[in-house]
Coordinates of C-alpha atoms in Angstrom, one line a residue:
Chain A
M10 CA 40.4 -34.8 50.7
R11 CA 40.4 -38.4 52.0
D12 CA 37.8 -37.5 54.7
R13 CA 35.5 -36.0 52.0
S14 CA 35.9 -39.1 49.9
I15 CA 34.9 -41.3 52.8
V16 CA 31.8 -39.1 53.5
V17 CA 30.8 -39.3 49.8
W18 CA 31.3 -43.1 49.9
A19 CA 29.2 -43.5 53.0
V20 CA 26.4 -41.2 51.7
L21 CA 26.2 -43.0 48.4
A22 CA 26.3 -46.5 49.9
A23 CA 23.6 -45.5 52.3
L24 CA 21.5 -44.0 49.5
L25 CA 21.9 -47.2 47.5
L26 CA 20.9 -49.4 50.4
V27 CA 17.8 -47.2 51.0
V28 CA 16.8 -47.3 47.4
L29 CA 17.2 -51.0 47.1
N30 CA 15.0 -51.5 50.2
L31 CA 12.3 -49.0 49.5
P32 CA 8.7 -50.2 49.6
K33 CA 7.0 -50.7 46.2
G34 CA 4.8 -47.6 46.4
A35 CA 7.8 -45.3 47.1
H36 CA 9.7 -47.1 44.2
Q37 CA 6.9 -46.2 41.8
Q38 CA 6.8 -42.6 43.0
I39 CA 10.5 -42.1 42.5
K40 CA 10.4 -43.9 39.1
S41 CA 7.4 -41.8 38.1
A42 CA 9.1 -38.6 39.1
L43 CA 12.3 -39.4 37.2
R44 CA 10.4 -40.4 34.1
E45 CA 8.4 -37.2 34.2
G46 CA 11.6 -35.2 34.4
V47 CA 13.1 -37.0 31.4
A48 CA 9.9 -37.2 29.3
P49 CA 10.1 -33.8 27.6
L50 CA 13.7 -34.5 26.5
Q51 CA 12.8 -38.0 25.4
E52 CA 9.9 -36.6 23.3
T53 CA 12.1 -34.0 21.7
V54 CA 14.9 -36.6 20.9
S55 CA 12.4 -39.2 19.6
G56 CA 10.7 -36.5 17.4
F57 CA 14.1 -35.7 16.0
V58 CA 15.0 -39.4 15.4
L59 CA 11.6 -39.9 13.7
D60 CA 12.2 -36.9 11.4
V61 CA 15.6 -38.2 10.4
R62 CA 14.2 -41.7 9.8
E63 CA 11.3 -40.3 7.8
A64 CA 13.7 -38.2 5.7
F65 CA 15.9 -41.3 4.9
R66 CA 12.8 -43.4 4.2
S67 CA 11.3 -40.8 1.8
V68 CA 14.6 -40.5 -0.1
R69 CA 14.9 -44.3 -0.3
G70 CA 11.3 -44.9 -1.2
L71 CA 10.9 -42.4 -4.0
S72 CA 11.5 -45.1 -6.6
G73 CA 8.8 -47.4 -5.1
V74 CA 6.2 -44.7 -4.8
L75 CA 4.3 -45.6 -8.0
N76 CA 4.1 -49.2 -7.1
E77 CA 3.0 -48.4 -3.6
N78 CA 0.4 -46.1 -4.9
R79 CA -1.0 -48.8 -7.1
K80 CA -1.0 -51.3 -4.3
M81 CA -2.7 -48.8 -1.9
A82 CA -5.5 -48.1 -4.5
A83 CA -6.2 -51.8 -4.7
E84 CA -6.2 -52.0 -0.9
L85 CA -8.6 -49.1 -0.7
V86 CA -11.1 -50.9 -2.8
L87 CA -10.8 -53.9 -0.6
L88 CA -11.2 -51.9 2.6
R89 CA -14.2 -50.0 1.3
N90 CA -15.9 -53.4 0.6
E91 CA -15.0 -54.5 4.1
V92 CA -16.3 -51.3 5.6
R93 CA -19.6 -51.8 3.8
D94 CA -19.8 -55.4 5.1
L95 CA -19.0 -54.2 8.6
R96 CA -21.6 -51.5 8.5
S97 CA -24.3 -54.0 7.8
L98 CA -22.9 -56.2 10.6
E99 CA -22.8 -53.3 13.0
R100 CA -26.5 -52.5 12.2
E101 CA -27.4 -56.0 12.8
N102 CA -25.4 -56.1 16.0
T103 CA -27.1 -52.9 17.3
E104 CA -30.5 -54.3 16.6
L105 CA -29.7 -57.5 18.4
R106 CA -28.4 -55.6 21.4
E107 CA -31.5 -53.5 21.5
Q108 CA -33.7 -56.6 21.2
L109 CA -31.8 -58.2 24.1
Q110 CA -32.3 -55.0 26.1
F111 CA -28.7 -54.7 27.2
A112 CA -28.7 -52.5 30.2
R113 CA -25.1 -51.5 29.8
R114 CA -23.3 -50.9 26.6
I115 CA -19.5 -50.9 26.9
N116 CA -18.0 -48.0 25.0
R117 CA -14.4 -47.8 24.4
Q118 CA -12.5 -44.5 24.1
L119 CA -9.3 -44.4 22.0
I120 CA -6.5 -42.3 23.4
P121 CA -3.9 -41.6 20.7
C122 CA -0.4 -41.8 21.9
E123 CA 3.1 -41.3 20.5
V124 CA 5.9 -43.8 21.2
I125 CA 8.7 -41.7 22.8
A126 CA 11.1 -44.5 23.8
R127 CA 11.8 -48.2 24.0
D128 CA 13.2 -50.2 26.9
I129 CA 16.5 -48.6 27.9
A130 CA 18.0 -51.8 29.4
G131 CA 17.1 -54.1 26.5
W132 CA 15.8 -56.8 28.7
W133 CA 12.1 -56.3 28.0
Q134 CA 9.9 -55.6 25.0
T135 CA 8.4 -52.4 26.2
I136 CA 7.6 -48.9 24.8
R137 CA 7.0 -45.6 26.5
L138 CA 4.0 -43.4 25.5
N139 CA 3.7 -39.7 25.7
R140 CA 0.3 -39.9 27.5
G141 CA -0.2 -40.8 31.1
S142 CA -2.7 -40.8 33.9
A143 CA -3.5 -37.1 33.3
E144 CA -5.1 -38.1 30.0
G145 CA -6.8 -41.2 31.4
V146 CA -4.2 -43.8 30.8
Q147 CA -4.1 -46.3 33.6
P148 CA -2.2 -49.6 34.2
N149 CA -3.7 -52.7 32.5
M150 CA -5.3 -51.1 29.5
A151 CA -5.1 -52.6 26.1
V152 CA -2.9 -50.9 23.6
I153 CA -3.7 -51.3 19.9
T154 CA -2.6 -50.2 16.5
P155 CA -4.7 -50.0 13.3
D156 CA -3.3 -53.5 12.5
G157 CA -4.0 -55.2 15.8
L158 CA -3.2 -55.7 19.4
A159 CA 0.2 -54.3 20.6
G160 CA 0.2 -54.8 24.3
R161 CA -1.0 -53.5 27.6
T162 CA -0.1 -50.6 29.9
M163 CA 2.0 -51.5 32.9
E164 CA 2.8 -48.3 34.8
A165 CA 1.5 -44.8 34.3
S166 CA 2.9 -41.5 35.5
P167 CA 0.9 -38.3 34.9
R168 CA 2.5 -37.7 31.5
T169 CA 3.9 -41.1 30.4
A170 CA 2.9 -44.7 30.4
D171 CA 5.0 -47.9 30.0
V172 CA 3.5 -50.6 27.7
I173 CA 4.6 -54.2 27.7
L174 CA 4.3 -55.6 24.2
I175 CA 2.7 -58.9 23.4
S176 CA 6.1 -60.1 22.1
D177 CA 7.6 -59.9 25.6
R178 CA 8.1 -63.2 27.4
G179 CA 6.2 -61.9 30.4
S180 CA 3.1 -61.1 28.4
K181 CA 0.1 -63.4 28.4
V182 CA -3.1 -62.8 26.5
S183 CA -6.2 -64.9 26.7
A184 CA -7.0 -65.6 23.0
R185 CA -9.1 -67.8 20.7
I186 CA -8.9 -68.9 17.1
A187 CA -11.4 -66.8 15.3
R188 CA -12.6 -69.5 12.9
T189 CA -13.2 -72.3 15.4
G190 CA -13.6 -70.3 18.6
S191 CA -11.2 -72.6 20.5
F192 CA -9.4 -70.9 23.4
G193 CA -5.7 -70.6 24.3
V194 CA -3.1 -68.4 25.8
V195 CA -0.8 -66.3 23.7
S196 CA 2.5 -65.6 25.2
G197 CA 5.4 -63.5 23.8
Q198 CA 8.6 -65.3 22.7
G199 CA 10.7 -62.2 22.0
L200 CA 12.5 -61.7 18.7
T201 CA 14.3 -64.2 16.5
A202 CA 17.9 -63.4 15.4
S203 CA 16.4 -62.2 12.1
G204 CA 14.3 -59.7 14.0
Q205 CA 10.9 -61.4 13.5
V206 CA 8.5 -61.1 16.4
V207 CA 7.0 -64.5 17.4
C208 CA 4.3 -65.4 19.9
R209 CA 3.1 -68.8 20.9
M210 CA -0.5 -69.9 21.5
D211 CA -0.7 -72.7 24.1
F212 CA -3.5 -74.9 25.5
I213 CA -5.4 -75.2 22.2
N214 CA -7.9 -78.1 22.3
K215 CA -6.1 -81.0 20.5
N216 CA -9.4 -82.1 18.8
T217 CA -9.9 -78.7 17.2
P218 CA -8.5 -78.5 13.7
V219 CA -6.2 -75.4 13.5
F220 CA -4.7 -74.3 10.1
V221 CA -1.8 -72.2 9.1
G222 CA -3.2 -68.7 8.5
D223 CA -6.0 -68.9 11.0
E224 CA -6.8 -65.6 12.7
V225 CA -6.0 -65.3 16.4
V226 CA -8.1 -62.8 18.3
T227 CA -8.5 -61.8 22.0
S228 CA -11.1 -63.9 23.9
G229 CA -12.2 -61.1 26.2
L230 CA -11.5 -63.2 29.2
G231 CA -9.3 -61.8 32.0
G232 CA -10.7 -58.3 31.8
V233 CA -7.8 -56.4 30.3
F234 CA -8.3 -57.0 26.5
P235 CA -11.7 -56.6 25.0
K236 CA -13.1 -59.4 22.9
G237 CA -12.2 -59.7 19.2
L238 CA -9.0 -57.7 18.9
L239 CA -6.8 -59.2 16.2
I240 CA -3.6 -60.5 17.6
G241 CA -2.1 -62.2 14.5
Y242 CA -2.1 -65.3 12.4
V243 CA -1.1 -68.9 13.0
E244 CA 2.2 -69.7 11.4
S245 CA 2.7 -73.3 12.4
I246 CA 1.0 -75.9 14.6
H247 CA 2.6 -78.4 17.0
A248 CA 1.5 -81.2 19.3
D249 CA 2.0 -80.5 23.0
D250 CA 4.4 -82.9 24.8
S251 CA 1.6 -83.9 27.2
G252 CA -0.6 -85.0 24.4
L253 CA -3.5 -83.1 25.8
F254 CA -3.2 -79.9 23.8
Q255 CA -1.7 -78.4 20.8
W256 CA 0.2 -75.2 20.4
A257 CA 0.8 -72.8 17.5
D258 CA 3.4 -70.2 16.6
V259 CA 1.6 -66.9 16.0
I260 CA 2.9 -64.0 14.0
P261 CA 1.5 -60.7 15.4
K262 CA -0.3 -58.6 12.8
A263 CA 0.9 -55.3 14.3
D264 CA 4.5 -54.4 13.4
L265 CA 5.8 -54.3 16.9
G266 CA 9.4 -53.4 15.9
T267 CA 8.5 -50.0 14.4
L268 CA 5.7 -48.7 16.5
T269 CA 5.4 -44.9 16.3
Y270 CA 1.7 -44.2 17.1
V271 CA -0.6 -46.4 19.1
F272 CA -4.0 -46.1 20.8
V273 CA -4.8 -46.9 24.4
L274 CA -8.3 -48.4 24.8
A275 CA -9.9 -46.7 27.7
E276 CA -13.2 -47.8 28.9
Q277 CA -15.6 -44.9 28.8
E278 CA -17.6 -44.3 31.9
N279 CA -21.2 -45.5 31.5
P280 CA -23.6 -42.5 32.0
I281 CA -25.4 -44.5 34.7
D282 CA -22.1 -45.2 36.6
E283 CA -21.1 -41.6 36.3
Y284 CA -24.5 -40.4 37.7
L285 CA -24.2 -42.9 40.6
R286 CA -20.6 -41.9 41.3
K287 CA -21.7 -38.2 41.5
M288 CA -24.6 -39.0 43.8
E289 CA -22.3 -41.0 46.0
F290 CA -19.8 -38.2 46.1
K291 CA -22.5 -35.7 47.0
R292 CA -23.8 -38.0 49.8
G293 CA -20.3 -38.5 51.1
A294 CA -19.7 -34.7 51.1
Q295 CA -22.8 -34.1 53.3
P296 CA -22.2 -34.0 57.0
Chain B
M8 CA 30.8 -27.1 37.4
T9 CA 32.2 -30.6 37.0
T10 CA 29.3 -32.1 39.0
L11 CA 26.8 -30.0 37.0
L12 CA 28.3 -31.3 33.7
M13 CA 28.2 -34.8 35.0
W14 CA 24.5 -34.5 35.8
F15 CA 23.8 -33.0 32.4
V16 CA 25.8 -35.7 30.6
V17 CA 24.1 -38.6 32.5
V18 CA 20.6 -37.3 31.8
F19 CA 21.4 -36.7 28.1
G20 CA 23.1 -40.1 28.0
A21 CA 20.0 -41.8 29.4
V22 CA 17.8 -40.2 26.7
L23 CA 20.3 -41.1 24.0
Q24 CA 20.6 -44.7 25.2
A25 CA 16.8 -45.1 25.1
A26 CA 16.7 -43.6 21.5
L27 CA 19.4 -45.8 20.1
P28 CA 18.2 -48.8 18.2
A29 CA 18.9 -52.2 19.7
P30 CA 20.0 -54.6 16.8
T31 CA 18.3 -58.0 17.0
W32 CA 21.4 -59.7 15.5
L33 CA 23.3 -58.5 18.7
G34 CA 20.6 -59.9 21.0
Q35 CA 18.9 -56.5 21.3
A36 CA 21.9 -55.3 23.3
Q37 CA 21.4 -51.6 24.0
G38 CA 24.3 -49.3 23.3
P39 CA 26.0 -48.8 26.7
V40 CA 26.0 -45.0 26.8
L41 CA 25.4 -44.7 30.5
L42 CA 28.1 -47.3 31.3
G43 CA 30.5 -45.3 29.0
I44 CA 29.9 -42.2 31.2
V45 CA 30.6 -44.1 34.4
L46 CA 33.7 -45.6 32.9
Y47 CA 34.9 -42.2 31.7
Y48 CA 34.5 -40.8 35.2
G49 CA 36.2 -43.9 36.6
L50 CA 39.2 -43.4 34.3
A51 CA 39.6 -39.7 34.3
H52 CA 38.0 -38.3 37.5
T53 CA 38.0 -38.9 41.3
R54 CA 36.4 -41.9 42.9
P55 CA 33.5 -39.9 44.5
M56 CA 32.7 -38.4 41.1
M57 CA 32.6 -41.8 39.5
L58 CA 30.4 -43.1 42.3
Q59 CA 28.0 -40.2 41.9
A60 CA 27.8 -40.8 38.1
A61 CA 27.3 -44.6 38.7
V62 CA 24.4 -44.1 41.2
L63 CA 22.7 -41.4 39.1
A64 CA 23.1 -43.3 35.8
G65 CA 21.9 -46.5 37.4
L66 CA 18.8 -44.8 38.9
L67 CA 17.9 -43.3 35.6
Q68 CA 18.4 -46.6 33.7
D69 CA 16.2 -48.4 36.3
A70 CA 13.6 -45.6 36.2
L71 CA 13.3 -45.8 32.4
S72 CA 12.9 -49.6 32.4
L73 CA 11.0 -52.2 34.3
S74 CA 14.0 -53.0 36.5
P75 CA 13.7 -52.3 40.3
L76 CA 15.4 -49.1 41.4
G77 CA 19.0 -49.6 42.5
Y78 CA 20.0 -52.7 40.5
S79 CA 21.8 -50.9 37.8
S80 CA 23.4 -48.4 40.3
F81 CA 24.8 -51.4 42.1
V82 CA 26.3 -53.0 39.0
F83 CA 27.6 -49.7 37.7
C84 CA 29.3 -49.0 41.0
V85 CA 31.0 -52.4 41.1
V86 CA 32.2 -52.1 37.5
G87 CA 33.3 -48.5 38.0
L88 CA 35.3 -49.4 41.1
I89 CA 37.0 -52.2 39.3
V90 CA 38.0 -49.9 36.4
E91 CA 39.1 -47.2 38.8
R92 CA 41.2 -49.7 40.8
F93 CA 43.2 -50.7 37.7
R94 CA 43.4 -47.4 35.9
D95 CA 46.9 -46.6 37.3
A96 CA 48.2 -49.8 35.9
V97 CA 47.2 -49.1 32.3
F98 CA 47.5 -46.2 29.8
V99 CA 44.2 -44.6 30.3
H100 CA 44.3 -42.4 27.3
E101 CA 45.0 -45.2 24.9
L102 CA 42.3 -46.2 22.5
F103 CA 42.9 -49.9 23.1
T104 CA 42.5 -49.4 26.9
R105 CA 39.2 -47.7 26.5
M106 CA 38.0 -50.3 24.0
L107 CA 39.0 -53.1 26.4
F108 CA 37.4 -51.5 29.4
G109 CA 34.3 -50.7 27.4
A110 CA 34.0 -54.2 26.1
L111 CA 34.6 -56.0 29.4
G112 CA 32.6 -53.5 31.4
A113 CA 29.6 -53.8 29.1
G114 CA 29.7 -57.6 29.2
A115 CA 30.0 -57.6 33.0
V116 CA 27.1 -55.2 33.3
T117 CA 24.9 -57.3 31.1
L118 CA 25.7 -60.5 33.0
G119 CA 25.5 -58.8 36.4
L120 CA 22.1 -57.3 35.7
Y121 CA 20.8 -60.5 34.2
G122 CA 22.0 -62.4 37.3
L123 CA 20.1 -59.9 39.6
L124 CA 17.0 -59.8 37.5
A125 CA 16.8 -63.6 36.9
Q126 CA 17.3 -64.2 40.6
E127 CA 14.1 -62.2 41.2
D128 CA 12.3 -63.9 38.2
L129 CA 11.9 -60.5 36.6
V130 CA 13.3 -61.5 33.3
A131 CA 12.8 -64.7 31.3
A132 CA 15.2 -65.4 28.5
R133 CA 16.8 -68.3 26.7
A134 CA 20.4 -69.0 27.5
S135 CA 21.4 -68.6 23.9
W136 CA 19.8 -65.2 23.8
V137 CA 21.6 -64.1 27.0
V138 CA 24.9 -65.2 25.4
L139 CA 24.1 -63.3 22.2
K140 CA 23.1 -60.2 24.2
T141 CA 26.4 -60.4 26.2
V142 CA 28.4 -60.7 23.0
G143 CA 26.4 -57.8 21.5
S144 CA 27.1 -55.7 24.6
V145 CA 30.8 -56.4 24.4
V146 CA 30.9 -55.4 20.7
L147 CA 28.9 -52.2 21.3
G148 CA 30.9 -51.4 24.5
A149 CA 34.2 -51.6 22.5
I150 CA 32.8 -49.2 19.9
I151 CA 30.8 -46.7 22.0
V152 CA 32.9 -46.3 25.1
P153 CA 36.1 -45.0 23.4
L154 CA 34.0 -42.5 21.4
E155 CA 32.2 -41.3 24.5
C156 CA 35.5 -41.0 26.4
E157 CA 36.9 -38.8 23.6
L158 CA 33.8 -36.6 23.5
L159 CA 33.6 -36.2 27.3
A160 CA 37.3 -35.5 27.6
A161 CA 36.9 -32.8 24.9
L162 CA 33.9 -31.4 26.8
D163 CA 35.8 -31.3 30.1
R164 CA 38.7 -29.5 28.4
M165 CA 36.4 -27.1 26.8
L166 CA 34.7 -26.2 30.0
G167 CA 38.0 -26.1 32.0
N168 CA 37.2 -29.0 34.3
V169 CA 40.8 -30.2 34.0
E170 CA 41.5 -29.7 37.7
A171 CA 39.4 -32.8 38.4
Q172 CA 41.6 -35.0 36.2
R173 CA 44.4 -36.9 37.7
T174 CA 46.5 -37.3 34.6

């Protein structure tokens, strides 16, 4: 019995040492395999949890349905007006693009995903999606909700993808103030004790007037996030200690605490690129 | 059968831990479901079983988070071994013992993991938040671990895995 115990000890210690010293590629492969194995169970459990939550919410919200209906009707009128405005803007935009003879037009494809889990360790602001590389989700793709930017994909296995939210302290997004166009970097600040998600926009030009309520959008610099995605609104403005910049607290527009469905922004392949890739492949296949 | 049950419980525990909400007023501390399983095996089963549970639970926890593989396994093994070392000196079936082990274990795992992750610059957090998270883990550990121990003991009895128990 004691011999067996020593063997188990030795095997487990060796296993742990090997795992801790694995190269990064092998790490990712093992992680990916484990995630793939657990994903169906996670999806089932998250579906069940969602059903229970919805049931509770619908029971609790019955009294507020009338008010909500009224509010939504008003919102619908506003949104229709906005859509009308946007259509005319889009038409104008298309005409301008044609006039400038843009050779390439960037199309974005939306991949709808369901959130199946949040970070299990509680150290990061991450979510796991039920779509992965098999559906075209790759690392470093923007993840959005109908309200605004949610984050970017970090790792993708064939059927799942991990997303780091903009509220995570490790997240940095190149942004600009929509009204003035001044640039800055939005970084996550985690959650406050009251559960409010806060981000911080640094390196704003000190000479640019910034007001509470100003819209913060992605700048398009850096290559991950396309230009013009709504991040949130300025809540407060502060002077930087160095005196060279100012910084602002930004409240994200997307409700990052209760994400259920999100979209991954995948870049659609340009028809010219696709043709060239196919030609290259054919050429490569020839002896 | 005991090993099979352990594997099943650890996988299910990982899924459950990921699905549990992390209250912000407790520093977003996650319910220590996997730690509870390790502590149960440390208190009621042999040392090799506990170590297997610790390694597997740690690997799953790391695979389902951004943590490098092996960090959680290491911390779980250390905490499991400490608990296993002291189990003969305490009344392992007492609720208070399980609460105490759960609370201290969860606090130790949170701080241990933070130490390892911060050393590698993998996590950036305010000190106040880490303290709040540790307190949250302690509270959740004191609540969840005794419950889990009861459930797992009942499951072990139901499936006739009593030969593995030392008590």
